[in-house]
């Protein structure tokens, strides 16, 4: 009897998580039949939970099936941390066991962004291998050893851990936007949970992007015209994701980042805010929900038609809260937070920013076509 009651409780818990995941998609009506949606999967707890929750929408017994076609993106950052073994093979084995869901997986080495004309090279490679279940861009004919060394060296020369994380995340967004254009998709599903977004809210204010808090934490992030980042795990907690994967007998991948390698006390700003939020949440369980509700009440910045060349956040108009727009670096096409991060970065990273500044124009051309 105890076993039966425990089994019923587990099944009910799974249904609750599935309902919560599908509710967010249903309320926004963001996914349309037949369109391509990209899933950003890193192998951590929340991304694997997102992947398996998405798969429930393709189950034959599902009440309302998801009819969008998913394509999975794995950005391999192992070059930055000189890892002996890439986590990609382990992630692919987990993805292979996900039932029911039709899927195509793209493995993208982070160092490719340091390649000249990488957008055109990646587009051609993806078109040539369009029918493969797993498209590994590591198979491209290029000098990956040289690119890995260039990427690692460039990030090692960035002065602070905060700047490293800021630039790293911005380049991730640029890679995602590039492949959204290549794969003809206008939706990218992200996997940050409520604790991650609450910590980012405080971090956004701390690094000088207080105007953009709603853009960073709302369910639909429309910072780029024609491309929507979906914070599909926004209402989930890390504990819910961990227990969900445990019931599925899935072991998540341990992800190394600039934050985990930094000093826990005097490390990066994002690690400090994450530690602060997690500590409060442990003692006051309503902390994260309160922070998220407060962020939801803030009004988004009106778009002046221009976006930051690094993080893609909209640059404010003269009628917004900030009066001295020169403080935001508008003349250089950067928001204030990115202006600080770029000033602490290596010249090779600055070169990347100038090369990627036309991403918005590329997306606009794609939408017109």
Coordinates of C-alpha atoms in Angstrom, one line a residue:
X1 CA 0.0 0.0 0.0
X2 CA 2.8 2.4 0.8
X3 CA 4.5 1.6 -2.5
X4 CA 1.3 2.3 -4.4
X5 CA 0.7 5.6 -2.6
X6 CA 4.3 6.7 -3.3
X7 CA 3.8 5.7 -7.0
X8 CA 0.6 7.7 -7.3
X9 CA 2.3 10.7 -5.7
X10 CA 5.2 10.5 -8.2
X11 CA 2.8 10.2 -11.1
X12 CA 0.8 13.2 -9.9
X13 CA 4.0 15.2 -9.5
X14 CA 5.0 14.5 -13.1
X15 CA 1.6 15.5 -14.4
X16 CA 1.8 18.7 -12.4
X17 CA 5.2 19.6 -14.0
X18 CA 4.0 18.7 -17.5
X19 CA 0.9 20.8 -17.0
X20 CA 3.0 23.8 -15.8
X21 CA 5.3 23.5 -18.8
X22 CA 2.5 23.2 -21.3
X23 CA 0.5 26.0 -19.6
X24 CA 3.2 28.5 -20.3
X25 CA 3.3 27.6 -24.0
X26 CA -0.5 27.5 -24.1
X27 CA -1.0 30.9 -22.6
X28 CA 1.3 32.7 -25.0
X29 CA 0.3 30.5 -28.0
X30 CA 3.9 30.9 -29.1
X31 CA 4.3 27.7 -31.1
X32 CA 2.6 27.3 -34.4
X33 CA 1.9 24.0 -36.3
X34 CA 4.8 22.9 -38.5
X35 CA 7.2 25.7 -37.6
X36 CA 10.8 25.0 -36.4
X37 CA 11.6 25.7 -32.7
X38 CA 15.2 25.5 -31.4
X39 CA 16.0 24.0 -28.0
X40 CA 19.2 25.3 -26.4
X41 CA 20.4 22.2 -24.4
X42 CA 23.6 22.4 -22.4
X43 CA 23.3 19.1 -20.5
X44 CA 22.6 20.6 -17.1
X45 CA 19.6 19.8 -14.9
X46 CA 17.2 22.4 -16.2
X47 CA 18.0 21.9 -19.9
X48 CA 17.5 18.1 -19.8
X49 CA 14.2 18.7 -17.8
X50 CA 13.1 21.1 -20.5
X51 CA 14.0 18.6 -23.3
X52 CA 12.0 15.7 -21.6
X53 CA 9.0 18.0 -20.8
X54 CA 9.0 19.1 -24.4
X55 CA 9.0 15.4 -25.5
X56 CA 5.7 14.8 -23.5
X57 CA 4.0 17.0 -26.1
X58 CA 4.7 14.4 -28.8
X59 CA 3.5 11.4 -26.8
X60 CA 0.6 9.5 -28.6
X61 CA -1.5 9.7 -25.4
X62 CA -1.0 13.5 -25.1
X63 CA -4.3 15.4 -25.0
X64 CA -2.9 18.3 -27.1
X65 CA 0.1 17.4 -29.1
X66 CA 2.9 19.9 -29.9
X67 CA 3.0 20.2 -33.7
X68 CA 6.1 22.3 -34.0
X69 CA 9.3 20.6 -35.2
X70 CA 12.1 20.7 -32.6
X71 CA 15.8 21.1 -33.4
X72 CA 18.3 20.8 -30.6
X73 CA 21.4 23.0 -30.4
X74 CA 24.4 22.0 -28.2
X75 CA 27.0 24.7 -27.9
X76 CA 30.3 23.0 -26.9
X77 CA 32.3 25.4 -24.6
X78 CA 35.0 22.8 -23.7
X79 CA 37.6 24.8 -25.7
X80 CA 37.5 27.7 -23.2
X81 CA 38.2 25.5 -20.1
X82 CA 40.9 23.2 -21.6
X83 CA 38.8 20.1 -20.7
X84 CA 40.2 16.7 -21.3
X85 CA 36.9 15.4 -22.6
X86 CA 34.0 17.2 -24.1
X87 CA 30.5 16.6 -22.5
X88 CA 28.9 16.4 -25.9
X89 CA 29.0 12.6 -26.3
X90 CA 27.3 12.1 -22.9
X91 CA 24.6 14.7 -23.9
X92 CA 24.0 13.0 -27.2
X93 CA 23.5 9.6 -25.5
X94 CA 20.8 11.2 -23.2
X95 CA 19.1 12.9 -26.2
X96 CA 19.1 9.6 -28.1
X97 CA 17.0 8.0 -25.3
X98 CA 14.3 10.7 -25.3
X99 CA 11.2 9.0 -26.6
X100 CA 8.5 10.0 -29.1
X101 CA 9.9 13.4 -30.0
X102 CA 11.1 13.9 -33.6
X103 CA 14.4 15.7 -33.4
X104 CA 17.5 16.8 -35.2
X105 CA 20.6 17.8 -33.2
X106 CA 23.3 20.3 -34.1
X107 CA 26.6 20.3 -32.2
X108 CA 28.2 23.8 -32.4
X109 CA 31.8 24.3 -31.2
X110 CA 31.9 27.7 -29.5
X111 CA 35.3 28.5 -31.1
X112 CA 33.6 28.6 -34.5
X113 CA 32.5 32.2 -33.8
X114 CA 36.2 33.2 -34.1
X115 CA 36.3 31.9 -37.7
X116 CA 36.1 34.5 -40.5
X117 CA 32.8 34.2 -42.4
X118 CA 31.6 31.6 -39.9
X119 CA 28.0 32.3 -40.7
X120 CA 28.4 31.4 -44.4
X121 CA 30.5 28.4 -43.6
X122 CA 28.1 27.0 -41.0
X123 CA 25.1 27.6 -43.4
X124 CA 26.8 25.7 -46.2
X125 CA 27.7 22.8 -43.9
X126 CA 24.2 22.6 -42.5
X127 CA 22.6 22.6 -45.9
X128 CA 25.0 19.9 -47.1
X129 CA 24.1 17.7 -44.1
X130 CA 20.4 18.6 -43.8
X131 CA 19.2 15.0 -43.7
X132 CA 21.5 13.8 -40.8
X133 CA 20.0 13.2 -37.4
X134 CA 23.1 14.7 -35.7
X135 CA 25.0 17.5 -37.5
X136 CA 28.4 17.9 -35.8
X137 CA 30.0 21.1 -37.0
X138 CA 33.3 19.8 -35.5
X139 CA 33.5 17.9 -38.8
X140 CA 33.9 21.1 -40.8
X141 CA 37.2 21.4 -42.7
X142 CA 38.9 24.0 -40.6
X143 CA 41.7 24.4 -38.1
X144 CA 39.8 23.8 -34.8
X145 CA 43.0 23.6 -32.8
X146 CA 44.0 27.1 -33.8
X147 CA 40.4 28.4 -33.2
X148 CA 40.3 26.8 -29.8
X149 CA 43.6 28.4 -28.8
X150 CA 42.4 31.8 -30.1
X151 CA 39.2 31.5 -28.1
X152 CA 40.9 30.3 -24.9
X153 CA 43.6 33.0 -25.1
X154 CA 41.1 35.8 -25.8
X155 CA 39.0 34.9 -22.7
X156 CA 42.1 34.4 -20.5
X157 CA 43.0 38.0 -21.3
X158 CA 39.7 39.4 -20.2
X159 CA 40.4 41.2 -16.9
X160 CA 37.5 40.2 -14.6
X161 CA 35.3 37.1 -14.2
X162 CA 32.2 39.3 -14.5
X163 CA 33.3 40.5 -17.9
X164 CA 34.1 37.0 -19.0
X165 CA 30.6 35.8 -18.2
X166 CA 29.0 38.8 -19.7
X167 CA 30.8 38.4 -23.0
X168 CA 30.4 34.6 -23.0
X169 CA 26.7 34.8 -22.6
X170 CA 26.4 37.5 -25.3
X171 CA 28.4 35.4 -27.8
X172 CA 26.1 32.5 -26.9
X173 CA 23.1 34.6 -27.9
X174 CA 24.8 35.6 -31.1
X175 CA 25.4 31.9 -32.0
X176 CA 21.8 31.1 -31.2
X177 CA 20.5 34.0 -33.4
X178 CA 22.9 33.0 -36.2
X179 CA 21.6 29.4 -36.2
X180 CA 18.0 30.5 -35.9
X181 CA 18.5 32.3 -39.2
X182 CA 20.4 29.4 -40.8
X183 CA 17.7 26.9 -39.7
X184 CA 14.8 29.3 -40.6
X185 CA 13.4 29.4 -37.0
X186 CA 12.0 32.4 -35.1
X187 CA 11.8 30.7 -31.7
X188 CA 14.6 29.6 -29.3
X189 CA 13.7 27.8 -26.1
X190 CA 15.9 28.6 -23.1
X191 CA 16.2 26.6 -19.9
X192 CA 16.9 29.0 -17.1
X193 CA 14.8 28.3 -14.0
X194 CA 13.2 30.8 -11.6
X195 CA 16.3 31.0 -9.4
X196 CA 18.6 31.7 -12.3
X197 CA 16.3 34.4 -13.6
X198 CA 15.9 36.0 -10.2
X199 CA 19.7 36.1 -9.8
X200 CA 20.1 37.6 -13.3
X201 CA 17.5 40.3 -12.4
X202 CA 19.8 41.5 -9.6
X203 CA 22.9 41.0 -11.7
X204 CA 21.3 43.0 -14.5
X205 CA 20.8 46.0 -12.1
X206 CA 24.3 45.6 -10.6
X207 CA 26.1 45.7 -14.0
X208 CA 24.3 48.8 -15.2
X209 CA 21.4 47.4 -17.2
X210 CA 18.6 48.2 -14.8
X211 CA 16.4 49.5 -17.7
X212 CA 16.4 46.0 -19.2
X213 CA 15.2 43.9 -16.3
X214 CA 11.9 42.9 -17.9
X215 CA 13.7 41.9 -21.1
X216 CA 16.0 39.5 -19.2
X217 CA 13.4 37.9 -17.0
X218 CA 10.0 37.8 -18.8
X219 CA 8.6 34.6 -20.4
X220 CA 9.0 35.9 -23.9
X221 CA 12.2 37.8 -24.7
X222 CA 11.8 39.7 -27.9
X223 CA 15.0 41.8 -27.8
X224 CA 15.7 40.9 -31.5
X225 CA 13.0 41.7 -34.1
X226 CA 11.8 38.5 -35.6
X227 CA 13.4 36.2 -33.0
X228 CA 11.8 35.2 -29.7
X229 CA 13.8 33.6 -26.8
X230 CA 11.3 31.6 -24.7
X231 CA 12.1 31.2 -21.0
X232 CA 10.1 28.0 -20.9
X233 CA 11.4 26.9 -17.4
X234 CA 10.7 30.3 -15.8
X235 CA 8.2 28.9 -13.3
X236 CA 10.3 25.9 -12.3
X237 CA 12.6 25.5 -9.3
X238 CA 16.0 23.7 -9.5
X239 CA 14.6 21.1 -7.0
X240 CA 11.6 20.3 -9.2
X241 CA 13.9 19.7 -12.2
X242 CA 16.3 17.6 -10.2
X243 CA 13.6 15.3 -8.9
X244 CA 12.0 15.1 -12.3
X245 CA 15.2 13.8 -13.8
X246 CA 15.7 11.4 -11.0
X247 CA 12.3 9.8 -11.6
X248 CA 13.3 9.5 -15.2
X249 CA 16.7 7.9 -14.2
X250 CA 18.6 10.6 -16.1
X251 CA 21.9 11.8 -14.8
X252 CA 22.6 15.5 -15.7
X253 CA 26.0 16.7 -16.9
X254 CA 28.3 18.7 -14.6
X255 CA 28.8 22.0 -16.5
X256 CA 32.0 24.0 -16.0
X257 CA 31.7 27.7 -16.4
X258 CA 33.6 30.9 -15.6
X259 CA 31.3 31.3 -12.5
X260 CA 32.3 27.8 -11.1
X261 CA 36.0 28.6 -11.6
X262 CA 35.9 32.0 -9.9
X263 CA 36.4 32.7 -6.2
X264 CA 33.1 32.1 -4.3
X265 CA 33.7 35.3 -2.2
X266 CA 35.3 37.8 -4.6
X267 CA 34.3 36.1 -7.8
X268 CA 32.0 37.4 -10.6
X269 CA 29.0 39.5 -10.0
X270 CA 26.6 36.8 -11.3
X271 CA 28.0 34.3 -8.8
X272 CA 27.6 36.7 -6.0
X273 CA 24.0 37.4 -6.9
X274 CA 23.3 33.7 -7.4
X275 CA 24.8 32.9 -4.0
X276 CA 22.8 35.7 -2.4
X277 CA 19.5 34.6 -3.9
X278 CA 20.1 30.9 -3.1
X279 CA 21.0 31.7 0.5
X280 CA 17.9 33.8 1.0
X281 CA 15.7 31.2 -0.7
X282 CA 17.0 28.5 1.7
X283 CA 15.8 30.5 4.7
X284 CA 12.9 32.4 3.2
X285 CA 11.2 30.2 0.5
X286 CA 9.2 33.1 -1.0
X287 CA 12.4 35.0 -2.0
X288 CA 12.6 34.0 -5.6
X289 CA 8.8 34.4 -6.3
X290 CA 8.9 37.9 -4.7
X291 CA 11.9 38.9 -6.8
X292 CA 10.2 37.6 -10.0
X293 CA 6.9 39.2 -9.3
X294 CA 8.6 42.5 -8.7
X295 CA 10.5 42.2 -12.0
X296 CA 7.3 41.4 -13.8
X297 CA 5.8 44.7 -12.7
X298 CA 8.5 46.7 -14.3
X299 CA 7.9 48.2 -17.7
X300 CA 10.0 47.3 -20.7
X301 CA 12.1 49.9 -22.4
X302 CA 10.6 51.4 -25.5
X303 CA 12.7 50.3 -28.5
X304 CA 14.4 53.2 -30.4
X305 CA 14.9 50.9 -33.4
X306 CA 18.5 50.2 -32.4
X307 CA 19.9 47.3 -30.4
X308 CA 23.1 46.8 -28.5
X309 CA 25.7 45.2 -30.8
X310 CA 26.7 42.8 -28.0
X311 CA 23.7 41.7 -25.9
X312 CA 21.0 42.7 -28.5
X313 CA 19.0 44.6 -25.8
X314 CA 17.1 47.6 -27.2
X315 CA 18.7 50.9 -26.7
X316 CA 16.4 53.4 -25.0
X317 CA 14.8 56.5 -26.5
X318 CA 15.5 60.0 -25.2
X319 CA 12.1 60.0 -23.4
X320 CA 13.1 57.0 -21.2
X321 CA 14.3 57.2 -17.6
X322 CA 18.0 57.9 -18.4
X323 CA 18.4 61.5 -19.5
X324 CA 22.1 61.5 -20.4
X325 CA 22.2 58.8 -23.2
X326 CA 25.9 59.2 -23.7
X327 CA 26.3 57.3 -20.4
X328 CA 24.8 54.3 -22.1
X329 CA 27.3 54.3 -24.9
X330 CA 24.7 54.8 -27.6
X331 CA 27.2 56.5 -29.9
X332 CA 29.1 53.2 -30.1
X333 CA 26.1 51.0 -30.3
X334 CA 26.6 49.5 -26.8
X335 CA 24.5 49.6 -23.7
X336 CA 26.2 50.6 -20.5
X337 CA 26.8 47.1 -19.2
X338 CA 28.3 45.9 -22.4
X339 CA 30.5 49.0 -22.6
X340 CA 32.1 48.1 -19.3
X341 CA 32.5 44.4 -20.3
X342 CA 34.0 45.3 -23.7
X343 CA 36.4 47.8 -22.2
X344 CA 37.8 44.9 -20.1
X345 CA 38.0 42.4 -23.0
X346 CA 40.8 41.5 -25.4
X347 CA 41.0 43.2 -28.9
X348 CA 40.1 39.9 -30.6
X349 CA 36.8 39.8 -28.7
X350 CA 36.2 43.4 -29.7
X351 CA 36.8 42.4 -33.3
X352 CA 34.1 39.8 -33.0
X353 CA 31.6 42.4 -31.8
X354 CA 32.2 44.6 -34.8
X355 CA 31.8 41.5 -37.1
X356 CA 28.5 40.5 -35.5
X357 CA 27.0 44.0 -35.4
X358 CA 25.0 43.3 -38.6
X359 CA 23.1 40.3 -37.1
X360 CA 19.9 42.3 -36.9
X361 CA 20.1 43.3 -40.5
X362 CA 20.6 39.6 -41.5
X363 CA 17.5 38.6 -39.5
X364 CA 15.5 41.4 -41.1
X365 CA 16.5 40.2 -44.6
X366 CA 15.6 36.7 -43.6
X367 CA 12.1 37.8 -42.5
X368 CA 11.5 39.8 -45.6
X369 CA 12.4 36.8 -47.8

